[in-house]
mmCIF file of C-alpha atoms and ligand atoms in Angstrom:
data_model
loop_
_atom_site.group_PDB
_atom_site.id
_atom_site.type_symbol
_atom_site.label_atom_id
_atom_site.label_comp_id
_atom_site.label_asym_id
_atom_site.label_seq_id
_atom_site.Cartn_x
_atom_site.Cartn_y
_atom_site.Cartn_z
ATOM 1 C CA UNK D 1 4.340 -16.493 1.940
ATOM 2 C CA UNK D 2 6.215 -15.946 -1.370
ATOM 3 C CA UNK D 3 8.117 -12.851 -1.580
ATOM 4 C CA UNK D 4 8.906 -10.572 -3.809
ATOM 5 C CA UNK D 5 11.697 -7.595 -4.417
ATOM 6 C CA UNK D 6 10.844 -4.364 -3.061
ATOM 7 C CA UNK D 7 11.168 -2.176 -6.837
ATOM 8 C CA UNK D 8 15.395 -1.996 -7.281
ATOM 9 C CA UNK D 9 16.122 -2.054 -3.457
ATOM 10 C CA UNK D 10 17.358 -5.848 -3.343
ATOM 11 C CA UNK D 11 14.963 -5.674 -0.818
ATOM 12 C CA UNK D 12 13.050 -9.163 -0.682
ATOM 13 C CA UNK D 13 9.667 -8.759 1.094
ATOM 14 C CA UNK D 14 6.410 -10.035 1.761
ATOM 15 C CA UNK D 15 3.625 -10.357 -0.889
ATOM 16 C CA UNK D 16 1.234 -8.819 1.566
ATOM 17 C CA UNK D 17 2.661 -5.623 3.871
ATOM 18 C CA UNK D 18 0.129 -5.184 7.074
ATOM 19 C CA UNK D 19 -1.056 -1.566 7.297
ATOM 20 C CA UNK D 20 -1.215 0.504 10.744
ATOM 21 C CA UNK D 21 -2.942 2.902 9.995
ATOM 22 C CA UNK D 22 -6.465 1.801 12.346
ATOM 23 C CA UNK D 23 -4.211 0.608 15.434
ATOM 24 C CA UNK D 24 -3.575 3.653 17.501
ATOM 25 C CA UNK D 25 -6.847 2.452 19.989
ATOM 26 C CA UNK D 26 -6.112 -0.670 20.398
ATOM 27 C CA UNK D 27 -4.899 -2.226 23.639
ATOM 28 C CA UNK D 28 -1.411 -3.183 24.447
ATOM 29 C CA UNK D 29 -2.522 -6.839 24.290
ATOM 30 C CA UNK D 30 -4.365 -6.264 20.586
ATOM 31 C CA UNK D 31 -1.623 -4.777 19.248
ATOM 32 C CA UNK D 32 0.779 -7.402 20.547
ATOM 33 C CA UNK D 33 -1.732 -9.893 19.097
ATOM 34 C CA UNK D 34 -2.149 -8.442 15.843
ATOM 35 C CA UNK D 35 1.760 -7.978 15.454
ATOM 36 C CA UNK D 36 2.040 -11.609 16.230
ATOM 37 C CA UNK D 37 -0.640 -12.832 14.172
ATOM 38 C CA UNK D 38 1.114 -11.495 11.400
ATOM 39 C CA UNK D 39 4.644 -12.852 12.108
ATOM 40 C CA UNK D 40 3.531 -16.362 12.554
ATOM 41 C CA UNK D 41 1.928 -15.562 8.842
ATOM 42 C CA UNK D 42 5.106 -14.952 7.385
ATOM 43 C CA UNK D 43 4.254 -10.934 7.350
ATOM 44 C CA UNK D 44 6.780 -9.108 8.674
ATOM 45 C CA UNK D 45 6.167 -5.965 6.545
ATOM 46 C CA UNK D 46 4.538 -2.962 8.477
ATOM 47 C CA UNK D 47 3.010 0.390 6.960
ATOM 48 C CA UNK D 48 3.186 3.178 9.401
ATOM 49 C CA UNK D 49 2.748 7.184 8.706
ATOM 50 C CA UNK D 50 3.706 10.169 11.147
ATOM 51 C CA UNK D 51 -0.084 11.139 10.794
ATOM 52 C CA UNK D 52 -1.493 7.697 11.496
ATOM 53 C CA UNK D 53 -3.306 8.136 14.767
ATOM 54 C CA UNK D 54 -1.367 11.832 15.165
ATOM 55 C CA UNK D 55 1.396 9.378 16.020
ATOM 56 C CA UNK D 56 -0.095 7.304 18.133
ATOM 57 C CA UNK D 57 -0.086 4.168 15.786
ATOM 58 C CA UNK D 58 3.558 4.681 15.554
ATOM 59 C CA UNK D 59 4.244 4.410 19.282
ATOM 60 C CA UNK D 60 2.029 1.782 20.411
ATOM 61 C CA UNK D 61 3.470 -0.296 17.574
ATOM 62 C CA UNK D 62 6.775 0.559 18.885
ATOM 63 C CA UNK D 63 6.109 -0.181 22.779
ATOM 64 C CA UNK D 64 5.468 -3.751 21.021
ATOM 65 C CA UNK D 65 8.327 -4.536 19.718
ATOM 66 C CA UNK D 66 11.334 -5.489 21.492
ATOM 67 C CA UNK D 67 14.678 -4.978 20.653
ATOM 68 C CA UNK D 68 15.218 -8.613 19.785
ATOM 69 C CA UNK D 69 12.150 -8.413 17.159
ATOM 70 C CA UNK D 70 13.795 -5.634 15.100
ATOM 71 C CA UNK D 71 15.861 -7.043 12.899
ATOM 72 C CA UNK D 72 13.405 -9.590 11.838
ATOM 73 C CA UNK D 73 10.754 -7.129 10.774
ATOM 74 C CA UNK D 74 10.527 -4.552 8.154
ATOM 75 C CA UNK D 75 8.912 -1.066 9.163
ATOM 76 C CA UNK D 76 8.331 1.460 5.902
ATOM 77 C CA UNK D 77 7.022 4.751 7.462
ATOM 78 C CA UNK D 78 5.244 8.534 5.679
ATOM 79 C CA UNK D 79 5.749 12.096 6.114
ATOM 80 C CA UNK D 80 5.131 14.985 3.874
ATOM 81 C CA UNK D 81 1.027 15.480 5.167
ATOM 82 C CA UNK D 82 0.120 18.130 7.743
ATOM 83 C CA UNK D 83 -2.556 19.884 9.171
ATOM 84 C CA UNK D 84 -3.878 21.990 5.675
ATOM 85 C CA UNK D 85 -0.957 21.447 3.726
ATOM 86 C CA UNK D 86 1.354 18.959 1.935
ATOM 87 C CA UNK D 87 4.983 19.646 2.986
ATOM 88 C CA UNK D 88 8.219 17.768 1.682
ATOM 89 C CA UNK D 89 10.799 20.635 2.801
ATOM 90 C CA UNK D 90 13.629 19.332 3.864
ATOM 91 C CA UNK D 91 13.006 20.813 7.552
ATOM 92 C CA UNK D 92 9.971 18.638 7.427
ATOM 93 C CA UNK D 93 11.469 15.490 6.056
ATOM 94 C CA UNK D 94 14.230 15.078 8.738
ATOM 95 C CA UNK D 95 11.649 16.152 11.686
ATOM 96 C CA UNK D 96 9.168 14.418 10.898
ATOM 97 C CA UNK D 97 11.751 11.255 10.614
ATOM 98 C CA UNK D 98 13.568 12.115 13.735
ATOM 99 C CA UNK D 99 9.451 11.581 15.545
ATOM 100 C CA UNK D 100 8.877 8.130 13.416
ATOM 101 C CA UNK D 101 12.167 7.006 15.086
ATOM 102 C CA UNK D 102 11.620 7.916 18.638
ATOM 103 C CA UNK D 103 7.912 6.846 18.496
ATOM 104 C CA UNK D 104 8.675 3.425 16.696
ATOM 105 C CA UNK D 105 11.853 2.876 19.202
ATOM 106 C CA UNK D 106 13.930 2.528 16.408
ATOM 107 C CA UNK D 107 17.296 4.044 15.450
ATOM 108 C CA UNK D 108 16.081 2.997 11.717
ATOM 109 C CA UNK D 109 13.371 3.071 9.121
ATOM 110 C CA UNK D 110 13.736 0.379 6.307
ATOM 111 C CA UNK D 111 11.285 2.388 4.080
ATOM 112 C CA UNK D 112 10.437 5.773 3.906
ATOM 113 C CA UNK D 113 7.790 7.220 1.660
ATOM 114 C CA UNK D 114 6.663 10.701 0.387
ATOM 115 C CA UNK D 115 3.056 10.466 1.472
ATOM 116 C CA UNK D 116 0.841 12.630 -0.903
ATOM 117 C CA UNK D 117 2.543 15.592 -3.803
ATOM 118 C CA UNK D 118 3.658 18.674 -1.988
ATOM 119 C CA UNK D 119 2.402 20.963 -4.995
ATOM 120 C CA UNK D 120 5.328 22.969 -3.773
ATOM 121 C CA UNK D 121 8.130 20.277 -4.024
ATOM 122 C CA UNK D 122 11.773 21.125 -4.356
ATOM 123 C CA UNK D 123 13.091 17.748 -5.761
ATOM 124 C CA UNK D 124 16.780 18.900 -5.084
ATOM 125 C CA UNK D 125 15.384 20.197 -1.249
ATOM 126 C CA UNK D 126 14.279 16.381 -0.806
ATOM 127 C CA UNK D 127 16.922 14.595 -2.543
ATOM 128 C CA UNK D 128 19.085 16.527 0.077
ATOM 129 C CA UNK D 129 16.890 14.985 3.161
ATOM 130 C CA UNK D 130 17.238 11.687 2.069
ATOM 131 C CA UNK D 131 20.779 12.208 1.225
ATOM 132 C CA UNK D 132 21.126 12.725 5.045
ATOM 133 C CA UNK D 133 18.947 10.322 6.503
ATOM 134 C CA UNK D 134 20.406 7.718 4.645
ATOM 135 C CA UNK D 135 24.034 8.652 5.529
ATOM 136 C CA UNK D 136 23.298 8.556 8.586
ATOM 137 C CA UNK D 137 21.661 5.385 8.525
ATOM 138 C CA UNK D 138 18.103 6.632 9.796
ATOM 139 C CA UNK D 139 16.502 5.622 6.158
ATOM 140 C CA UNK D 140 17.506 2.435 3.881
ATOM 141 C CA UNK D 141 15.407 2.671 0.957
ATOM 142 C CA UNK D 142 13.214 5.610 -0.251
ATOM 143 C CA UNK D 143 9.981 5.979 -2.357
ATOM 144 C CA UNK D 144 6.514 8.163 -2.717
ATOM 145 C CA UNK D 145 2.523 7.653 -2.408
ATOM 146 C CA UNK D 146 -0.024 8.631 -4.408
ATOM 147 C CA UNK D 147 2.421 10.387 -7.143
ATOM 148 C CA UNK D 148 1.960 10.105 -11.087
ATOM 149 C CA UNK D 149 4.753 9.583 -13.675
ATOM 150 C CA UNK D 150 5.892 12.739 -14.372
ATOM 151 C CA UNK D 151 6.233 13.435 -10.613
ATOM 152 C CA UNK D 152 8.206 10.334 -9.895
ATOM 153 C CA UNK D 153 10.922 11.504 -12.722
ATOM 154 C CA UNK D 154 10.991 15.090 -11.641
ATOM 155 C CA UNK D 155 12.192 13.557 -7.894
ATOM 156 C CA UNK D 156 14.005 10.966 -9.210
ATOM 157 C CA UNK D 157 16.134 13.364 -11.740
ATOM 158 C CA UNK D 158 17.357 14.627 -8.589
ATOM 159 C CA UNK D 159 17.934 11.831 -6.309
ATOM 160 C CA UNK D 160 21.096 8.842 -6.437
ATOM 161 C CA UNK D 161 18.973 6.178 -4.990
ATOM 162 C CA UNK D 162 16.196 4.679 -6.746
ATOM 163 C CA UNK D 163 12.432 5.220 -5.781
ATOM 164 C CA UNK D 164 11.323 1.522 -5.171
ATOM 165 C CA UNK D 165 7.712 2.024 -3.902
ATOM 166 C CA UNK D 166 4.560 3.923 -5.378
ATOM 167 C CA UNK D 167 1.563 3.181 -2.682
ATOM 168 C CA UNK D 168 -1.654 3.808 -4.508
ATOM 169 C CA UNK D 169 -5.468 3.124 -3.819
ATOM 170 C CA UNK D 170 -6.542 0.358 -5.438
ATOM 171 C CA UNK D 171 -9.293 -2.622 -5.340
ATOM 172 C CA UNK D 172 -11.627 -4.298 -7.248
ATOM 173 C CA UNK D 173 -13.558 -1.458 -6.544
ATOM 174 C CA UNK D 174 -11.327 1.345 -7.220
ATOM 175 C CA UNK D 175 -9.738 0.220 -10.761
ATOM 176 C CA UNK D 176 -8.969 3.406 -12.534
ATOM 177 C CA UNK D 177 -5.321 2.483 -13.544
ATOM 178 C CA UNK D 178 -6.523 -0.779 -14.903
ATOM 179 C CA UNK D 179 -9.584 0.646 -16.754
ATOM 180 C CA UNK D 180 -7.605 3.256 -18.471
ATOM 181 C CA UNK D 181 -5.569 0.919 -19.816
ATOM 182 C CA UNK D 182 -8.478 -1.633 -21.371
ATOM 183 C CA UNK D 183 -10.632 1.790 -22.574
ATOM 184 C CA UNK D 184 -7.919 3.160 -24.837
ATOM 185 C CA UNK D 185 -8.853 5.839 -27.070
ATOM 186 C CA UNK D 186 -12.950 5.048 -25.977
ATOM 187 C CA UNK D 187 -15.416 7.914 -25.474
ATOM 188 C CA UNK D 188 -16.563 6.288 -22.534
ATOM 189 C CA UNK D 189 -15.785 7.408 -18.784
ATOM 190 C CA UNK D 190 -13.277 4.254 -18.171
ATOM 191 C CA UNK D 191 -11.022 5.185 -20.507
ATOM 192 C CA UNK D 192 -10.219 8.627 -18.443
ATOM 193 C CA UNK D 193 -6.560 8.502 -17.786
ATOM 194 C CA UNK D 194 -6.728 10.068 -14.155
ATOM 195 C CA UNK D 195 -2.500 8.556 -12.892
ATOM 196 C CA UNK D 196 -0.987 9.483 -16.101
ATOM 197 C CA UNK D 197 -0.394 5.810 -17.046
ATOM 198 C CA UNK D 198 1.183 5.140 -14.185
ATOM 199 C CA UNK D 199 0.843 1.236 -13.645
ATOM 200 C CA UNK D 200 2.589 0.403 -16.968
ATOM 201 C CA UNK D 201 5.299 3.255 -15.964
ATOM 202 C CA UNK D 202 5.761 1.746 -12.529
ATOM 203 C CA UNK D 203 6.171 -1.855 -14.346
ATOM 204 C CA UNK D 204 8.686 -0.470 -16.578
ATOM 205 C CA UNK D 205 10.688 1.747 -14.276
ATOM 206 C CA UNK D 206 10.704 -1.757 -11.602
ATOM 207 C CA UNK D 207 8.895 0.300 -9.381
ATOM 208 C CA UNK D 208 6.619 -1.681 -6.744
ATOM 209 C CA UNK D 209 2.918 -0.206 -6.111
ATOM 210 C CA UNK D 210 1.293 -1.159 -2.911
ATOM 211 C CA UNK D 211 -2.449 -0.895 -3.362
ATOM 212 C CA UNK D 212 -4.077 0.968 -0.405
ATOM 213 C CA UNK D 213 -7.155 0.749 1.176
ATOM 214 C CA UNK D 214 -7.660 -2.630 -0.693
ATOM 215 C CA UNK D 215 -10.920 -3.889 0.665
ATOM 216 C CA UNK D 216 -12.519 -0.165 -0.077
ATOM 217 C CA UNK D 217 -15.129 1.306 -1.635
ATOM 218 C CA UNK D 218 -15.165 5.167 -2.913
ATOM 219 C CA UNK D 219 -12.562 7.415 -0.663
ATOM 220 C CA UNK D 220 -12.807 5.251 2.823
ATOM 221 C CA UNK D 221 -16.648 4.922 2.383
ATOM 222 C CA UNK D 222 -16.788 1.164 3.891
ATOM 223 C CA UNK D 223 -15.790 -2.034 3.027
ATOM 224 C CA UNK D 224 -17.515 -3.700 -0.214
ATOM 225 C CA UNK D 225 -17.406 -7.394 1.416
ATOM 226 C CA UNK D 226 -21.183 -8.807 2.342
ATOM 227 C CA UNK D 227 -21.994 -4.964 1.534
ATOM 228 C CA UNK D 228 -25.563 -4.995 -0.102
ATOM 229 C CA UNK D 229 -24.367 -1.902 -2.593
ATOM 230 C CA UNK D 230 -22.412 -4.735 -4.329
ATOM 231 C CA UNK D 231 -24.657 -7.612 -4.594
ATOM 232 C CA UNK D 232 -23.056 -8.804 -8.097
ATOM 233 C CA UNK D 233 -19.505 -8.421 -7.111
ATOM 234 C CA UNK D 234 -20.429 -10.087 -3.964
ATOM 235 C CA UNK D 235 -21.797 -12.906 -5.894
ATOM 236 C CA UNK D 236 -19.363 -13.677 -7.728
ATOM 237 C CA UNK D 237 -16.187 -13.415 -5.194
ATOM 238 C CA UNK D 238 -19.003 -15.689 -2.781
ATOM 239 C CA UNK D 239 -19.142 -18.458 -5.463
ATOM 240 C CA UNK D 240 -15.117 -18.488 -6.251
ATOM 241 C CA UNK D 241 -14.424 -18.001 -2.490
ATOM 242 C CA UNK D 242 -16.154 -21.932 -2.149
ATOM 243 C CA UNK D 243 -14.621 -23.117 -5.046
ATOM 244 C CA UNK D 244 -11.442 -22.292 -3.381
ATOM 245 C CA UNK D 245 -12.468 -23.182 0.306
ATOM 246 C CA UNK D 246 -11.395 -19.553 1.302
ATOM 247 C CA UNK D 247 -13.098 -16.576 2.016
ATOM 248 C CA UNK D 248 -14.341 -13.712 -0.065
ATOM 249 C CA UNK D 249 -11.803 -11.608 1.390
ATOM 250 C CA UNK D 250 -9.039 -13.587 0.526
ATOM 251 C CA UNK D 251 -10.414 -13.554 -3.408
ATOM 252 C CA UNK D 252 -10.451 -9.967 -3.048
ATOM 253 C CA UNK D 253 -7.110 -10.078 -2.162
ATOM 254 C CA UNK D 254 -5.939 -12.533 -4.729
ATOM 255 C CA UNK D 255 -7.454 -10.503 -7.139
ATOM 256 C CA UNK D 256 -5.154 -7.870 -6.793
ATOM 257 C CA UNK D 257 -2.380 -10.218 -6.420
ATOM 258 C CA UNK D 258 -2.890 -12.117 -9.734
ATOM 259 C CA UNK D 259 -2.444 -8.973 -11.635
ATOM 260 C CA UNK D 260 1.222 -9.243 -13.176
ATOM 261 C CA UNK D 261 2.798 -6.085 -11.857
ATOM 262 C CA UNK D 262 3.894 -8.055 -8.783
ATOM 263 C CA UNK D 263 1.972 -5.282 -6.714
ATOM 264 C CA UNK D 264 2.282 -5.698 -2.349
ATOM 265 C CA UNK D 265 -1.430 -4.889 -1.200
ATOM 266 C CA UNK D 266 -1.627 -2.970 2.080
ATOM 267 C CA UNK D 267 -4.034 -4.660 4.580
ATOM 268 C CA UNK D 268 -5.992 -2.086 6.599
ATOM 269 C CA UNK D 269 -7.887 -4.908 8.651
ATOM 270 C CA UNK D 270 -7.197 -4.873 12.695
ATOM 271 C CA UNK D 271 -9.597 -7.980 13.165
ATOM 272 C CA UNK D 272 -7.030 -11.170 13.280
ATOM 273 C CA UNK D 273 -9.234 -13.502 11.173
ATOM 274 C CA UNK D 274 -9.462 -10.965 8.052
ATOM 275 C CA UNK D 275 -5.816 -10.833 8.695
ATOM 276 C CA UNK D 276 -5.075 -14.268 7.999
ATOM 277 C CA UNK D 277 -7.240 -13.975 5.048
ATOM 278 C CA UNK D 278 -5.738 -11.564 3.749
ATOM 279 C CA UNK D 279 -2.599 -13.002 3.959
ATOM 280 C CA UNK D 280 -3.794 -16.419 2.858
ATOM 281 C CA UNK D 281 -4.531 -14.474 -1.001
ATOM 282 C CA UNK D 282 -0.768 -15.653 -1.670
ATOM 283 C CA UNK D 283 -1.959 -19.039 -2.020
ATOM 284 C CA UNK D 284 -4.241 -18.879 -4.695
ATOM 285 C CA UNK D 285 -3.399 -18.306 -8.124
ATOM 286 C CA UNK D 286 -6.790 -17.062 -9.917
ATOM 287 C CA UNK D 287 -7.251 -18.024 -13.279
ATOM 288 C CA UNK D 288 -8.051 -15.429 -16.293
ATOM 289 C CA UNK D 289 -11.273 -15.983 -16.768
ATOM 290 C CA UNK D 290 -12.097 -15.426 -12.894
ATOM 291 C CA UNK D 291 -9.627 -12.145 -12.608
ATOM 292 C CA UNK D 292 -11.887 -10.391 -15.452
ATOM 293 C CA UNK D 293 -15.274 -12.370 -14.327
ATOM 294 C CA UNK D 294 -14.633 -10.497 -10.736
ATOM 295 C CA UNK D 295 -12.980 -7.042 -12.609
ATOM 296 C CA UNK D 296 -17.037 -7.433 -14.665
ATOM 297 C CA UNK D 297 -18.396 -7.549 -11.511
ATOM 298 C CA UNK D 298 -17.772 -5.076 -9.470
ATOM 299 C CA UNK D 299 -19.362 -2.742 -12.723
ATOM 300 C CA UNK D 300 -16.578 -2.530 -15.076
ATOM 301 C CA UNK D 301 -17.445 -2.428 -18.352
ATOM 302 C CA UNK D 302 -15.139 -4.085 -21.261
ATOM 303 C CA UNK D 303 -14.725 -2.171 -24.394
HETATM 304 N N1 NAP F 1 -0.675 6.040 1.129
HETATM 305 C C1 NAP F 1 -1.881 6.457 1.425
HETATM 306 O O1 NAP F 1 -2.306 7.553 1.046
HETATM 307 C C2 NAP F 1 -2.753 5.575 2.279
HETATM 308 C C3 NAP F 1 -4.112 5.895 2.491
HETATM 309 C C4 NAP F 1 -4.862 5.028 3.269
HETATM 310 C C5 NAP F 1 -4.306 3.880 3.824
HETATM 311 N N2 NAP F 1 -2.982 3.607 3.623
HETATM 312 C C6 NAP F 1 -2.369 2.366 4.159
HETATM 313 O O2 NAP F 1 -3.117 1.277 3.663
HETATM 314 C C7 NAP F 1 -3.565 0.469 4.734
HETATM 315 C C8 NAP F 1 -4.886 -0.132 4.362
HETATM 316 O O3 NAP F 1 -5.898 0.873 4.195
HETATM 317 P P1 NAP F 1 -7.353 0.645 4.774
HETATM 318 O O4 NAP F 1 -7.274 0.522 6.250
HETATM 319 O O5 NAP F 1 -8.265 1.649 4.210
HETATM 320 O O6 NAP F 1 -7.619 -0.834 4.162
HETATM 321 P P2 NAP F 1 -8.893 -1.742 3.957
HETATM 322 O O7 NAP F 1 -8.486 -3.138 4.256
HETATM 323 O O8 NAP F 1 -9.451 -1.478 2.606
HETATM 324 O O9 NAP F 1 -9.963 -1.250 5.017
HETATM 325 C C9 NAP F 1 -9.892 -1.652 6.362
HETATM 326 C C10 NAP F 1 -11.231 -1.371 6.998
HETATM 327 O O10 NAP F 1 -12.203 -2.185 6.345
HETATM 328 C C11 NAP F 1 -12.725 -3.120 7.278
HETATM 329 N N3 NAP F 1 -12.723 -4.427 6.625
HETATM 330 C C12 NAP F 1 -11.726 -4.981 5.916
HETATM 331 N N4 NAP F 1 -12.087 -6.184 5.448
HETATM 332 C C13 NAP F 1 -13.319 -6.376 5.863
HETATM 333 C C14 NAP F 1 -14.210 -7.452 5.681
HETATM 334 N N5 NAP F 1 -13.895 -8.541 4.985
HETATM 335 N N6 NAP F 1 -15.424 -7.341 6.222
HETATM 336 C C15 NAP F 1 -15.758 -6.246 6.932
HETATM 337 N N7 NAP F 1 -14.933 -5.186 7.142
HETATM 338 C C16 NAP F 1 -13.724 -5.263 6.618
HETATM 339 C C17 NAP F 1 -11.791 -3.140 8.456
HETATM 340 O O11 NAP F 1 -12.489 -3.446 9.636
HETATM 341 P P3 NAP F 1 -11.867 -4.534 10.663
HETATM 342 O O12 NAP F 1 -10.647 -3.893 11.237
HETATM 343 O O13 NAP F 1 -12.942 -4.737 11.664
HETATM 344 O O14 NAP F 1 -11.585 -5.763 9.862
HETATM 345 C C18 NAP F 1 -11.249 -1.729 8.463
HETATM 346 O O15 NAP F 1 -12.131 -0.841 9.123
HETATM 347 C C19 NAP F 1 -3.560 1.384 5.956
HETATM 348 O O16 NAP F 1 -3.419 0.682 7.159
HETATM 349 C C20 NAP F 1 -2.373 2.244 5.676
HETATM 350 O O17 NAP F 1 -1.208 1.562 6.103
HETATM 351 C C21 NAP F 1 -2.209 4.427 2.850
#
């Protein structure tokens, strides 16, 4: 799998990362399965959140992995939800780190992300958290989720060590930072700037976005894949997947890996041949006229 670097980190990591958030039922065997599936793939990259599983995705992923395993894998981790409330205090921060450790049976996280704004943020009250965790070697690289331009400067004003990661949802059917920026100064709905331009400023600032939820429709409302909502989009991804000899999931995938922002999509599959798919996307290279022929298809519109 090709890699790429992880926003200013020197970081060098997979084009796909492998998402945990829907393992926290599975057996010890699946999990040990699905691990391994993805390590003979060349993705070594795992997404993990306190919340996922109210920690359980954490430790069963942990119980998996040996000592011997951790150095070869890369495990980026979440904090800042709770119960009601969005909280990136600093008391929060380093708890809510110290758990991800002892669950994951690690004495580090490679990646740690702010998961969703704390309308209540402090940037110097996190930039003193991470100060911490990364002194004391519990955190090696930092960044935040679902956060818009202006938020990612107000932190970063504060903080020595560069954000490297913006995780944001986006698929061929969730597109608002790309139609934004093709419906510029249009009366139509598309051209509603709803991330405050925030693909272009994560391009510029060298800031990596991991799309979430990539094979999503709506906010978690299903997959779009052989979904008869989407009988166009389905069409189309049907008649490129044979053209390719893949699957439409991997052309879903590929989509999102053509675009030029060097983005690391987020796999939320826990079913070992979508995995593979997935992961497969790296090897095609989708031409122009098929990006925007799928982009038309799903019901974007083109100025
Ligand atoms: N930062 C954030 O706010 C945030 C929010 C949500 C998620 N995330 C991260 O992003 C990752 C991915 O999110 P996600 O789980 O929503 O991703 P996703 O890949 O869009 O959705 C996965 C779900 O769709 C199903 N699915 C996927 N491909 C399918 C296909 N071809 N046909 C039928 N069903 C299919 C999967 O079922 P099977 O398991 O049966 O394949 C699974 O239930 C998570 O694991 C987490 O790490 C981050």
């Amino acid at each position: 799998m090709y890699k790429i670097e992880l926003g200013k980190s020197g970081l060098q990591v997979p084009a796909v990362a492998v998402g945990c958030m829907r393992i926290s039922n599975m057996s010890e065997k699946e999990v040990s399965d699905f691990i391994n599936t993805a390590l003979e793939n060349d993705a070594n990259f795992f997404d993990h959140a306190d919340i996922y599983g109210g920690g359980k995705s954490e430790k069963v992923f942990g119980d998996a992995v040996s000592p011997s395993m951790r150095e070869n894998i890369l495990i980026q981790t979440k904090c800042g939800i709770r119960q009601g409330r969005f909280d990136f205090s600093y008391e929060h921060i380093i708890n809510s780190v110290n758990g991800s450790l002892e669950r994951l049976g690690t004495d580090y996280i490679d990646i740690l992300l702010l998961h969703r704004p704390d309308a209540l943020m402090e940037p110097e009250e996190v930039a003193k958290a991470f100060d911490e965790l990364k002194a004391a070697g519990k955190v090696r690289h930092f960044g935040v989720s679902n956060q818009n331009p202006y938020q990612m400067q107000l932190l970063q004003s504060c903080l020595d060590m560069p954000l490297c990661v913006n995780q944001l949802q986006f698929s061929v059917m969730h597109t608002p930072m790309i139609q934004s920026g093709i419906n510029v100064n249009m009366y139509n709905d598309s051209a509603t700037n709803r991330d405050g331009g925030i693909l272009d400023f994560c391009r510029l600032n060298k800031i990596t976005i991991q799309p979430w939820s990539p094979m999503q429709y709506g906010f978690f409302e299903g997959c779009f894949i052989d979904n008869e909502k989407f009988p166009e989009l389905n069409k189309t991804l049907g008649d490129i997947a044979d053209k390719y000899g893949v699957s439409k999931t991997t052309i879903a995938f590929a989509w999102i890996l053509r675009h030029p922002a060097k983005m690391q999509p987020v796999t939320g599959t826990t079913n070992l041949t979508r995995l593979t798919d997935c992961i497969k996307a790296n090897e095609i290279n989708l031409t122009r006229e098929e990006w925007y022929e799928i982009y038309r298809s799903a019901g974007n519109i083109l100025p």
